[in-house]
Tab-separated table of C-alpha atoms in Angstrom:
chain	number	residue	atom	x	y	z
K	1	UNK	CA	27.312	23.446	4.148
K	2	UNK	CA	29.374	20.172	3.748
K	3	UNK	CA	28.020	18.358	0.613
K	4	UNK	CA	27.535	13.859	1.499
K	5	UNK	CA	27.857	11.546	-1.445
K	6	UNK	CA	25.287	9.014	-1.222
K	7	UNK	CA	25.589	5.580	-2.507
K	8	UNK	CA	23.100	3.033	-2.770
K	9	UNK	CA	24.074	-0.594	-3.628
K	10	UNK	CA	20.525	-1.761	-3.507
K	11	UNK	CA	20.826	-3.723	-6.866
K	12	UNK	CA	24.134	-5.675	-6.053
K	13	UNK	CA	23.917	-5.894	-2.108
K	14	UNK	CA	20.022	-5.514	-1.689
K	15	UNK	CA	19.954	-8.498	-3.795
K	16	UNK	CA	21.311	-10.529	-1.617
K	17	UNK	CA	18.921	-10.198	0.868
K	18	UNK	CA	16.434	-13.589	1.456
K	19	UNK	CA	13.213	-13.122	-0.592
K	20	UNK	CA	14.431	-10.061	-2.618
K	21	UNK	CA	15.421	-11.031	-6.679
K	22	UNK	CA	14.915	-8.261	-9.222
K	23	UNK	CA	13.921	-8.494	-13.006
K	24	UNK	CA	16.221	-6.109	-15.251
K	25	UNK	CA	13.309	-4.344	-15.960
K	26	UNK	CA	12.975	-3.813	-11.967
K	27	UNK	CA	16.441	-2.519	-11.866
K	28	UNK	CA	16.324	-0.124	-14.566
K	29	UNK	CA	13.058	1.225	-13.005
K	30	UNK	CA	14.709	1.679	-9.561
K	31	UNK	CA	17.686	2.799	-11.574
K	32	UNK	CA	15.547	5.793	-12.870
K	33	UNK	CA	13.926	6.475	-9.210
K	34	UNK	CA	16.616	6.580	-7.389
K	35	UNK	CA	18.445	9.387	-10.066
K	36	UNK	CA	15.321	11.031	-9.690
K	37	UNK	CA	15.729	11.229	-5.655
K	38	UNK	CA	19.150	12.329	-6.492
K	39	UNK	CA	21.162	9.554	-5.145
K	40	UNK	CA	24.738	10.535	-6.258
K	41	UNK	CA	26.218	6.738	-7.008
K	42	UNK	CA	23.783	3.579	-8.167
K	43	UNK	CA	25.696	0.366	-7.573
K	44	UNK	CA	24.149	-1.587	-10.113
K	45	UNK	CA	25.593	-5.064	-10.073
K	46	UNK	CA	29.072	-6.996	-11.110
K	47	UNK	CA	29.532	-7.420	-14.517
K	48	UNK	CA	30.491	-10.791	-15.313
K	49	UNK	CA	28.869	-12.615	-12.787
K	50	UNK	CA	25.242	-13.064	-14.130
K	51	UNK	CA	23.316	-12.739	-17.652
K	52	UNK	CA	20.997	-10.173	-16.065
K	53	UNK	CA	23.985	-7.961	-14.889
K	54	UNK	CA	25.430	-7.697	-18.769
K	55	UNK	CA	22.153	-6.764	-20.052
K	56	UNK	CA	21.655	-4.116	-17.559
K	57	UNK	CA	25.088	-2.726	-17.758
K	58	UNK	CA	24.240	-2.651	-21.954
K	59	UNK	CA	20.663	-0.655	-21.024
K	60	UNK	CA	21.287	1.228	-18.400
K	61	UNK	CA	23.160	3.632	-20.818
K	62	UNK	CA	19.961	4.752	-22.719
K	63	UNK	CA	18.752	6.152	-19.541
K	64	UNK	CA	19.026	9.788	-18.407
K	65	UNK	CA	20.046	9.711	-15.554
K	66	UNK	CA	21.305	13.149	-15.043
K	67	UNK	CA	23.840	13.963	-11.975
K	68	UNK	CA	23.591	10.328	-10.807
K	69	UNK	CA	26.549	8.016	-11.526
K	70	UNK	CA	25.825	4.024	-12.663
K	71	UNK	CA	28.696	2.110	-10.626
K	72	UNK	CA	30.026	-1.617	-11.482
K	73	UNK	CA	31.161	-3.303	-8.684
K	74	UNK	CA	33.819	-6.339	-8.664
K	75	UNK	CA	36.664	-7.531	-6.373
K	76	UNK	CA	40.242	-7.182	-6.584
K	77	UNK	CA	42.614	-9.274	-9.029
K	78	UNK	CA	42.970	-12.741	-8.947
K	79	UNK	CA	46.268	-13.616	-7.074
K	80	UNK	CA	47.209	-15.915	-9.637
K	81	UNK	CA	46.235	-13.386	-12.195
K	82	UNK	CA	48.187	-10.169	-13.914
K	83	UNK	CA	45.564	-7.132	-13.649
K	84	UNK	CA	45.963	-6.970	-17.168
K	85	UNK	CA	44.877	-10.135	-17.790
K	86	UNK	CA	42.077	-10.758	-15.278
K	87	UNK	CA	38.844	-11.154	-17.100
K	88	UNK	CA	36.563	-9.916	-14.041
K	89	UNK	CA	38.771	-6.188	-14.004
K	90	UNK	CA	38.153	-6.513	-17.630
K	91	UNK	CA	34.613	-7.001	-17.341
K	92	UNK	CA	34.425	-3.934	-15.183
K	93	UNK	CA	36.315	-1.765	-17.933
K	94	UNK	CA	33.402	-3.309	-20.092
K	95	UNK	CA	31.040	-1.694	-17.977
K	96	UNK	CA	31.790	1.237	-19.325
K	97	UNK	CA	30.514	3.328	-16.332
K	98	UNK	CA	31.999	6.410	-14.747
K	99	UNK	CA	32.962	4.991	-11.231
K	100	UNK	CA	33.765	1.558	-10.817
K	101	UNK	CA	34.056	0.070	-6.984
K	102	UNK	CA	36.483	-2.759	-5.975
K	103	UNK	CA	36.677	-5.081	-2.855
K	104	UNK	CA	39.346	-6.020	-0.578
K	105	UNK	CA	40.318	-8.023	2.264
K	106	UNK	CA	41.604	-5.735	5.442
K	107	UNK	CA	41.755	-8.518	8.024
K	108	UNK	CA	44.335	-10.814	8.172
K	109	UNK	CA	42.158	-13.956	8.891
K	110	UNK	CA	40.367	-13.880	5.489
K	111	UNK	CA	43.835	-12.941	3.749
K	112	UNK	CA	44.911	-16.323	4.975
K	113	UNK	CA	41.710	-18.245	5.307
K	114	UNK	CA	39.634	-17.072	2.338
K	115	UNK	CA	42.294	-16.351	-0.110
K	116	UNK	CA	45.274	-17.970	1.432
K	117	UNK	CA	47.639	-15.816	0.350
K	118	UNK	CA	50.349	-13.884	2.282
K	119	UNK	CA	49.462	-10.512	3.534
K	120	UNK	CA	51.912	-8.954	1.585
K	121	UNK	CA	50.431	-10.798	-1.648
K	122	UNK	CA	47.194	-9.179	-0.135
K	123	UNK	CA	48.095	-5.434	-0.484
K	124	UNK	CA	50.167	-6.149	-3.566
K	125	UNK	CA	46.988	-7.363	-5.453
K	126	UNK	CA	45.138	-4.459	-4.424
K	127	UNK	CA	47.230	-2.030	-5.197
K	128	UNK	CA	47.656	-3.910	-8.602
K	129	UNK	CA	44.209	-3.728	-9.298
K	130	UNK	CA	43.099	-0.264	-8.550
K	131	UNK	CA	46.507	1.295	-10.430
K	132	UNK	CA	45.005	-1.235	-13.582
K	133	UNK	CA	41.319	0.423	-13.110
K	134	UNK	CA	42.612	3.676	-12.708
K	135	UNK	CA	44.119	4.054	-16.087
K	136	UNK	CA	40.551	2.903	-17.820
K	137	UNK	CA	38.490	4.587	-15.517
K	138	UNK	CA	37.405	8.122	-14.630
K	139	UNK	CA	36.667	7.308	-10.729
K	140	UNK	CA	37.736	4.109	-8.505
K	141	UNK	CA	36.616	3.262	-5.352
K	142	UNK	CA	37.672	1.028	-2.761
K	143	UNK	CA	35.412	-1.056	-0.167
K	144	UNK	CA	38.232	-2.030	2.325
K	145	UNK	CA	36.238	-5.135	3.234
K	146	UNK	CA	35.785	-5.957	7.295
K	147	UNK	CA	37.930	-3.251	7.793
K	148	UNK	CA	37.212	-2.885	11.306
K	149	UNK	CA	36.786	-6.129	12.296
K	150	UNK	CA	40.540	-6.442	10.910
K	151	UNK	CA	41.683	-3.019	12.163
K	152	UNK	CA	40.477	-4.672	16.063
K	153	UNK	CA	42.581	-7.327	15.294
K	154	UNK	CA	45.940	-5.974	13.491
K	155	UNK	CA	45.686	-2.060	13.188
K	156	UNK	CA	48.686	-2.345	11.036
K	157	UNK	CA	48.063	-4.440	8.486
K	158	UNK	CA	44.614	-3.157	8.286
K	159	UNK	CA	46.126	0.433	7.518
K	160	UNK	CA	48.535	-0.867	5.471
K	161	UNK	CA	45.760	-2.396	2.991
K	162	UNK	CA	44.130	1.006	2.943
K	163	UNK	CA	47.356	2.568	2.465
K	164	UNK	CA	48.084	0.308	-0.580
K	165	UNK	CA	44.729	1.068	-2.565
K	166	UNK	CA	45.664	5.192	-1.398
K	167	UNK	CA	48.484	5.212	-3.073
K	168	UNK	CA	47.278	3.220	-6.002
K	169	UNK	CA	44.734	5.880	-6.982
K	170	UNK	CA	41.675	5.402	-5.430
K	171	UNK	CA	39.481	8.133	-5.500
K	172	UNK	CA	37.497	6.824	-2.273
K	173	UNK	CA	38.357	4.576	0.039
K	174	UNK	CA	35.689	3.156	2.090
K	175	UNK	CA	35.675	1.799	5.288
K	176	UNK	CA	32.798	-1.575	5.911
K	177	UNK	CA	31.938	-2.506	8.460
K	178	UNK	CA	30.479	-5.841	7.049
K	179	UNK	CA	29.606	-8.170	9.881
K	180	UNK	CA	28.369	-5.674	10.995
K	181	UNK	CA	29.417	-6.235	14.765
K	182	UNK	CA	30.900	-2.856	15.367
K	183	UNK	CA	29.117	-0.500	18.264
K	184	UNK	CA	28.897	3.256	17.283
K	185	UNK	CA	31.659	4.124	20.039
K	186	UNK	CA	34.036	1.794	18.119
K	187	UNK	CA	33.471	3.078	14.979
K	188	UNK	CA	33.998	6.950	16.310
K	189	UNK	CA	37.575	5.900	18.320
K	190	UNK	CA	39.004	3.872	15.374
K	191	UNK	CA	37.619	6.087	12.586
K	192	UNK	CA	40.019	8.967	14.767
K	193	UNK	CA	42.656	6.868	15.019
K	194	UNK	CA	42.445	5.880	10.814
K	195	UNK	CA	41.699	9.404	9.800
K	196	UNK	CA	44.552	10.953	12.132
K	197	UNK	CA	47.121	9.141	9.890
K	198	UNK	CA	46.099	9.498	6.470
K	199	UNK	CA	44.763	12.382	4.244
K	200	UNK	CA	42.520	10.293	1.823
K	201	UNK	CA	39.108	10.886	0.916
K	202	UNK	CA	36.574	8.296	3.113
K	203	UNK	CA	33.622	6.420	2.467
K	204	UNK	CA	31.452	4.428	5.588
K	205	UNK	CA	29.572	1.190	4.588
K	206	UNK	CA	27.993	-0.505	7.594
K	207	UNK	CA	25.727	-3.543	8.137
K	208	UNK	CA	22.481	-3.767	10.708
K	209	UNK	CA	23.560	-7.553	12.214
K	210	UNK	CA	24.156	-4.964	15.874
K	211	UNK	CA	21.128	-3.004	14.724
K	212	UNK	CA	23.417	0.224	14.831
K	213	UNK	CA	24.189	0.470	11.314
K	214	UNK	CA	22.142	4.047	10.559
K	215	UNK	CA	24.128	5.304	14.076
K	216	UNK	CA	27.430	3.522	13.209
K	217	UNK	CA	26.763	5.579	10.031
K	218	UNK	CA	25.732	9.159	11.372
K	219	UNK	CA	29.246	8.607	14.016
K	220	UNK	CA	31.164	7.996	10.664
K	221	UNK	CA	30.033	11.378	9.067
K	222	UNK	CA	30.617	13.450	11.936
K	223	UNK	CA	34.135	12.158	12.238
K	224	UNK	CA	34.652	13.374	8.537
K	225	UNK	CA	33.840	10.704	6.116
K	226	UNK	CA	32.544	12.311	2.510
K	227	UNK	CA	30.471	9.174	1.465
K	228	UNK	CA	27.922	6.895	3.053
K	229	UNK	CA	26.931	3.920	1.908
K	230	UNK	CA	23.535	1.763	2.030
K	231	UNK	CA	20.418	0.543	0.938
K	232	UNK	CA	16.589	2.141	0.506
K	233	UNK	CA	14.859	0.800	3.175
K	234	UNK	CA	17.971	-1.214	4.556
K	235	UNK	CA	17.435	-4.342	2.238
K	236	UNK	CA	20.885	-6.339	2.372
K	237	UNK	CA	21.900	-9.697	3.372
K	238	UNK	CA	21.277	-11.096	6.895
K	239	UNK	CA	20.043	-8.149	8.756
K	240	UNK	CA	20.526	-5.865	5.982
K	241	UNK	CA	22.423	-2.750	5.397
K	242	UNK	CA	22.111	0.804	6.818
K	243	UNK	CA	18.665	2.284	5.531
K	244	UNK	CA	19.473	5.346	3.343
K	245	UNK	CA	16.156	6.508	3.973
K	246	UNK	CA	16.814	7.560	7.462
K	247	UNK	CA	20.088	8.444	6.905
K	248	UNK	CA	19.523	11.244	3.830
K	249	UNK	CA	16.465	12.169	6.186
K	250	UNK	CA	19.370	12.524	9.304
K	251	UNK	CA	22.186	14.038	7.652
K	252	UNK	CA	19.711	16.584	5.868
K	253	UNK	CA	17.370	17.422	8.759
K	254	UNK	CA	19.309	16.125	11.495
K	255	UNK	CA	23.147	16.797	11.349
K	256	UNK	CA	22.277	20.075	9.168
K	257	UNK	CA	24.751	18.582	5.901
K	258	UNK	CA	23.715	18.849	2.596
K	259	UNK	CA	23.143	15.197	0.800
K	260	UNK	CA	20.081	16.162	-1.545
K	261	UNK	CA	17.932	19.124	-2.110
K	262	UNK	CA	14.709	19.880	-0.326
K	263	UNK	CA	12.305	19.099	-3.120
K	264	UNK	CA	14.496	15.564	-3.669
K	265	UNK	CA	13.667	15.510	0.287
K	266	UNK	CA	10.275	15.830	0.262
K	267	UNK	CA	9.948	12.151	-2.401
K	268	UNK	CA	11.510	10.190	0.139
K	269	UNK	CA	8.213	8.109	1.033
K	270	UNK	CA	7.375	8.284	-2.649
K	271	UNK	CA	10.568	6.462	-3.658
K	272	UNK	CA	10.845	4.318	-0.095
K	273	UNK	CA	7.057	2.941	-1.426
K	274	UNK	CA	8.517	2.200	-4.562
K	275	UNK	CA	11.204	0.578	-3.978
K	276	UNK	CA	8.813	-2.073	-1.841
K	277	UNK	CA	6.399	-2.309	-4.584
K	278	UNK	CA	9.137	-3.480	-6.871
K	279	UNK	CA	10.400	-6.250	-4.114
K	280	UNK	CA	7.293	-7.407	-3.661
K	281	UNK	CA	7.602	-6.278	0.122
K	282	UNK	CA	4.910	-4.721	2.363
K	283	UNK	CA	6.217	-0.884	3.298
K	284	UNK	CA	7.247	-0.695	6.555
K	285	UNK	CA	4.331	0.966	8.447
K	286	UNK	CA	6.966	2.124	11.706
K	287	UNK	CA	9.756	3.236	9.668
K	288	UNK	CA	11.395	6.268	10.593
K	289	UNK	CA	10.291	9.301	8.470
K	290	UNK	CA	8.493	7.152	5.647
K	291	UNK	CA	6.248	5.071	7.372
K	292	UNK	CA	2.332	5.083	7.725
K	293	UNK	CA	2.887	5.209	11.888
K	294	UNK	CA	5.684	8.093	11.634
K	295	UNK	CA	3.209	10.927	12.152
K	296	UNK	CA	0.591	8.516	13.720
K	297	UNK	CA	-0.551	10.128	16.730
K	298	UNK	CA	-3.812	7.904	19.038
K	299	UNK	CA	-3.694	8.998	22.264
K	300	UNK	CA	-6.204	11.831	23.454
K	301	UNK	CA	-3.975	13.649	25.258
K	302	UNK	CA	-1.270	13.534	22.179
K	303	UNK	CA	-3.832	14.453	19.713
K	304	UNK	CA	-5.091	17.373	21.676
K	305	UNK	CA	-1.443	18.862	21.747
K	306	UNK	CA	-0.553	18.421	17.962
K	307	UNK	CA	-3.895	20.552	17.108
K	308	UNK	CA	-2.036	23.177	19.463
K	309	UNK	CA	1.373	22.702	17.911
K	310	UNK	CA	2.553	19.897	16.150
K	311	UNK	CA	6.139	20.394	17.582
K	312	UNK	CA	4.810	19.068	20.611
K	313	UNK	CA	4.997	15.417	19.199
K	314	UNK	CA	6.575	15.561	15.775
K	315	UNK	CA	10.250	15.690	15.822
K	316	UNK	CA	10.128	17.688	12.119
K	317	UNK	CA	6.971	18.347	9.537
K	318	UNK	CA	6.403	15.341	8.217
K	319	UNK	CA	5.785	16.925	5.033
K	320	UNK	CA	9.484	17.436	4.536
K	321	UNK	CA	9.876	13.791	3.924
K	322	UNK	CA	6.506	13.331	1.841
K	323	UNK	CA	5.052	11.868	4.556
K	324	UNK	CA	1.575	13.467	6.396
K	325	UNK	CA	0.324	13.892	9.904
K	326	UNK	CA	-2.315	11.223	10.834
K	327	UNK	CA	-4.440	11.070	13.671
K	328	UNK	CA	-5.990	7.379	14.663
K	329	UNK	CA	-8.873	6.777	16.608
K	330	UNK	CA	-9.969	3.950	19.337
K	331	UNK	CA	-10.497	3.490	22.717
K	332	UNK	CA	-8.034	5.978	23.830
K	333	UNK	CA	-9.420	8.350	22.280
K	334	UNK	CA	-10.465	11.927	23.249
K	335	UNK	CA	-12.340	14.895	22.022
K	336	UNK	CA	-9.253	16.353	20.597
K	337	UNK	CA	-8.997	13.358	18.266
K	338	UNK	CA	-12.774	13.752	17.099
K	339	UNK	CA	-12.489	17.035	16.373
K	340	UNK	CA	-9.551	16.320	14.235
K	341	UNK	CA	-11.270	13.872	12.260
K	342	UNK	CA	-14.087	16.013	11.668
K	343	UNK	CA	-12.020	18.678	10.221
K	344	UNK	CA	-10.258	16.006	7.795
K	345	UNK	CA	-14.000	14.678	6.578
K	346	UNK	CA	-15.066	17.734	5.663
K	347	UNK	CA	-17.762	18.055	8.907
K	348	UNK	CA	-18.277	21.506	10.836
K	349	UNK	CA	-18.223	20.696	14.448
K	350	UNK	CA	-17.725	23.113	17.192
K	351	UNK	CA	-15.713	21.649	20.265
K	352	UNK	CA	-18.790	22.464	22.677
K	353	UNK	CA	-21.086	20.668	20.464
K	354	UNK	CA	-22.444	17.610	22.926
K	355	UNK	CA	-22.226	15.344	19.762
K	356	UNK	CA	-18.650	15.160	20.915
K	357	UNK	CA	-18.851	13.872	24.160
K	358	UNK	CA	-21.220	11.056	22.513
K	359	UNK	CA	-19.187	10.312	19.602
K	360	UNK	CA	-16.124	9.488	22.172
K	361	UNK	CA	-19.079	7.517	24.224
K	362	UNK	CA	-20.354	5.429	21.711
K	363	UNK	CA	-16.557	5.046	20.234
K	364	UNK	CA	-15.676	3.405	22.781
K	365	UNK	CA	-18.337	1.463	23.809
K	366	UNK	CA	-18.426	-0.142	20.467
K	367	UNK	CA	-14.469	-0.714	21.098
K	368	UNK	CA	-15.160	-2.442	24.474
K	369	UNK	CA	-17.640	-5.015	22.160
K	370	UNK	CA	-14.792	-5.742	19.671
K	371	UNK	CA	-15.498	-3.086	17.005
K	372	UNK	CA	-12.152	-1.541	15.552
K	373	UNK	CA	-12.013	1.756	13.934
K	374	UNK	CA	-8.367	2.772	13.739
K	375	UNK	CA	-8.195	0.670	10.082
K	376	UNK	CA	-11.853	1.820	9.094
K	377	UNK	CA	-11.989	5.338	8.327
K	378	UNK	CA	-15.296	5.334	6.160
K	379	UNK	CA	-16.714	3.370	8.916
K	380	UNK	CA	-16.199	6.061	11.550
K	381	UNK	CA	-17.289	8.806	9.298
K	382	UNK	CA	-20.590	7.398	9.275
K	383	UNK	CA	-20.343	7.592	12.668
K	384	UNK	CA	-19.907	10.727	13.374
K	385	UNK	CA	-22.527	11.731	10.682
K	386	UNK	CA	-25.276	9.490	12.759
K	387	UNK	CA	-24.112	11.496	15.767
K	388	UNK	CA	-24.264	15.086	14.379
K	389	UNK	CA	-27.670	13.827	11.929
K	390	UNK	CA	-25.891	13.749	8.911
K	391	UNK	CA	-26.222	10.467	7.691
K	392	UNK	CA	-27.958	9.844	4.809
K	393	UNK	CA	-28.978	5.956	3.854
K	394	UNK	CA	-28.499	5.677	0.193
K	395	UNK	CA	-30.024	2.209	0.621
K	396	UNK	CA	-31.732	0.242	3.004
K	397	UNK	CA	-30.711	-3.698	3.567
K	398	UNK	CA	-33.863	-6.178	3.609
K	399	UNK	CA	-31.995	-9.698	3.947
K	400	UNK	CA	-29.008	-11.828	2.896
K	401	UNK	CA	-28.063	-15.186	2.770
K	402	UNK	CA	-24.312	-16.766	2.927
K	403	UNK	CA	-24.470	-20.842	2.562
K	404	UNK	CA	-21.748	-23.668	2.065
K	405	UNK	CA	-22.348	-26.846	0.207
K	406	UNK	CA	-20.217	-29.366	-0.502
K	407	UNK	CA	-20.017	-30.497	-4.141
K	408	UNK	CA	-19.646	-34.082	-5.755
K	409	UNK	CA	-15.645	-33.836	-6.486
K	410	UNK	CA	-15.118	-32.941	-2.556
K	411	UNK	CA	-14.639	-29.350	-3.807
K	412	UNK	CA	-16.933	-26.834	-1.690
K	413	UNK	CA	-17.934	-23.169	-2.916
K	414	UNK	CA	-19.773	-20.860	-1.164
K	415	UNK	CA	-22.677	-18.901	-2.211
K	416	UNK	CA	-23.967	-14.994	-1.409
K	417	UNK	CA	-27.929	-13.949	-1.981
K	418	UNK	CA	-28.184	-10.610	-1.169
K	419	UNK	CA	-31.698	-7.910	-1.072
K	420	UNK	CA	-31.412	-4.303	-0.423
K	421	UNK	CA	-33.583	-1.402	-1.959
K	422	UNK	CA	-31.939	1.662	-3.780
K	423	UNK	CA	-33.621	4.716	-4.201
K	424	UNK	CA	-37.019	2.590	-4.139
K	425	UNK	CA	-35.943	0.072	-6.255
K	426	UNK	CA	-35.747	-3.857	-5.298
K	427	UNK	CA	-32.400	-5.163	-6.063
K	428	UNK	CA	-31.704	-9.115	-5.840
K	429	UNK	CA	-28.222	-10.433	-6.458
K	430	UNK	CA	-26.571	-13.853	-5.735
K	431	UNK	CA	-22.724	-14.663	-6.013
């Protein structure tokens, strides 16, 4: 079975997504998790360029990380600059890390408008710069920066870049698509064309601005490449990067290569949660795989299948992923999706019982009067216990109270008097 590096740049390109900033001690926690999920290469940030960067670099050495690799990331030389001399390749060295990954320009129109150098300048400083790393460090990689968008526009000189950090030494040379304007077919036909004339060992780093990254990605592997690059959960600038979460799910369950183990596999929600919790960002409730609506299933007709077979509307077992079947329940309801609930609360129900047919009646007649039950689980258990005589009050409401006042200072506060008995006693409470 082929065997897929995976690389995450969460910490350096994640970062630069709007709203997302993380602590050191967040990115020596995700650090950790992501070992733990097995992720081969952890771009952790660009030494040099920030405070928080050194003193993670300095840290992130007392962790055990096991078969995971801590990457630095930086750009090429400065073209005024001796590689020897420039103090952001010597910051990398600094690093101290295993792998260390370098940017450079492939199309012609930043060589001259963002650098404004010649193109031959161009492929001089990157071959320059990964010979330099390559005698400090055990592994280099190269991003060959809008590679395709400067492969549409001079094939040659976009080759030639490539060509120049190739024979410089670098152990990977990775192919971004970083506008991330590139269509899947694109990607496949120049890919061919790339791969046809040179033996090196690629890499595939694509961004979502087309919404295509994860396919642009999955075309990339299955054309060869040995690496894939993104994010957990697809935080990166602009419309972020492509979502590693459903691509180790893909190239595992999907394309039937080898990225991480099974066990890894099945913490792939675990980590995905994490990974929001530590952004600050609500999980993604219709992600692929990892979200809450994956294995979601409402319809009555649906439901009554999966209790069947769940193949007949589950793609894979969601417990491969950490994930879990779930089955909602509303107006669309049927028996089959009772039943199922009943089995998951714990209540003995046979599927002739008439308490079925009412439970789906009074369902959704409540639904029709603006009750909602698909986010209030505890709420429909009761129920269904009322329906089957289960229910049992543990207390009994007598009256409540809910005023407003406004005070002196303009200020207004509300106030809660509430009466309910409890096993025969008279409670009184106000808030």
């Amino acid at each position: 079975m082929k065997k897929i590096e995976i690389y995450d740049t969460l910490l350096r390109d994640g970062a630069q997504a709007e709203d997302i900033s993380f602590t050191l001690e967040d990115k020596l926690l995700i650090t950790e998790k992501l070992s733990e999920l097995g992720i081969h290469f952890i771009e952790g940030g660009w030494p040099g360029s920030n405070p928080k960067d050194e003193d993670y670099f300095k840290k992130v050495k007392k962790l055990k990380l096991g078969s995971s690799h801590v990457v630095a990331f930086g750009a090429t030389r400065h073209p005024k600059k001796k590689a020897s001399e420039d103090p952001q390749l010597g910051a990398l060295i600094a690093a101290e890390t295993p792998v260390v990954t370098i940017f450079g320009k492939s199309w012609c129109l930043h060589v001259q408008e963002a650098l404004r150098i010649s193109n031959e300048e161009n492929r001089a400083l990157i071959h320059d710069s990964v010979s330099h790393l390559k005698r400090h460090v055990s592994q280099v990689f190269y991003d060959a920066e809008h590679f395709f968008d400067g492969y549409k526009s001079d094939p040659e000189y976009a080759l030639a870049t490539i060509r120049a950090a190739h024979e410089a030494g670098a152990d990977r040379i990775v192919l971004c698509d970083t506008n991330g304007g590139s269509l899947p077919n694109e990607i496949g036909k120049i890919l061919d064309e790339v791969m046809g004339q040179m033996t090196a060992q690629f890499g595939i780093h694509c961004h979502n601005d087309s919404g295509v990254a994860v396919a642009n990605s999955l075309v990339a592997l299955q054309k060869g490449v040995v690496q894939v690059q993104g994010t957990m959960n697809g935080y990166g600038e602009r419309c972020g990067n492509a979502n590693l979460t459903t691509l180790m799910a893909n190239i595992k369950l999907k394309l039937g290569m080898d990225c991480i183990s099974d066990t890894q596999l099945t913490r792939l929600r675990e980590v995905s949660r994490f990974v929001d919790e530590r952004v600050n960002r609500f999980h993604a409730t219709h992600a692929p795989y990892v979200g809450d609506s994956a294995f979601a299933h409402k319809g009555g007709v649906h439901v009554s299948a999966i209790r069947k077979n769940p193949q007949t509307y589950e793609h894979i077992s969601p417990e491969k992923v950490g994930n879990r079947q779930r089955v909602l329940v509303s107006e669309l309801s049927g028996q089959g999706n009772i039943l199922y609930k009943a089995k998951e609360f714990g209540l003995k129900i046979d599927d002739k019982d008439p308490a079925v047919k009412e439970i789906v009646r009074r369902l959704k007649e409540l639904e029709s009067m603006g009750f909602e039950y698909e986010g209030a689980e505890a709420s429909f258990e009761i129920l269904m216990k009322k329906a089957l005589k289960r229910y049992k009050s543990h207390f009994r409401l007598i009256s409540f109270n809910v005023s407003d006042e406004v005070l002196p200072d303009g200020q207004s506060r509300s106030e809660a008097t509430l009466k309910i008995e409890v096993n025969g006693e008279i409670e009184h409470t106000v808030s």
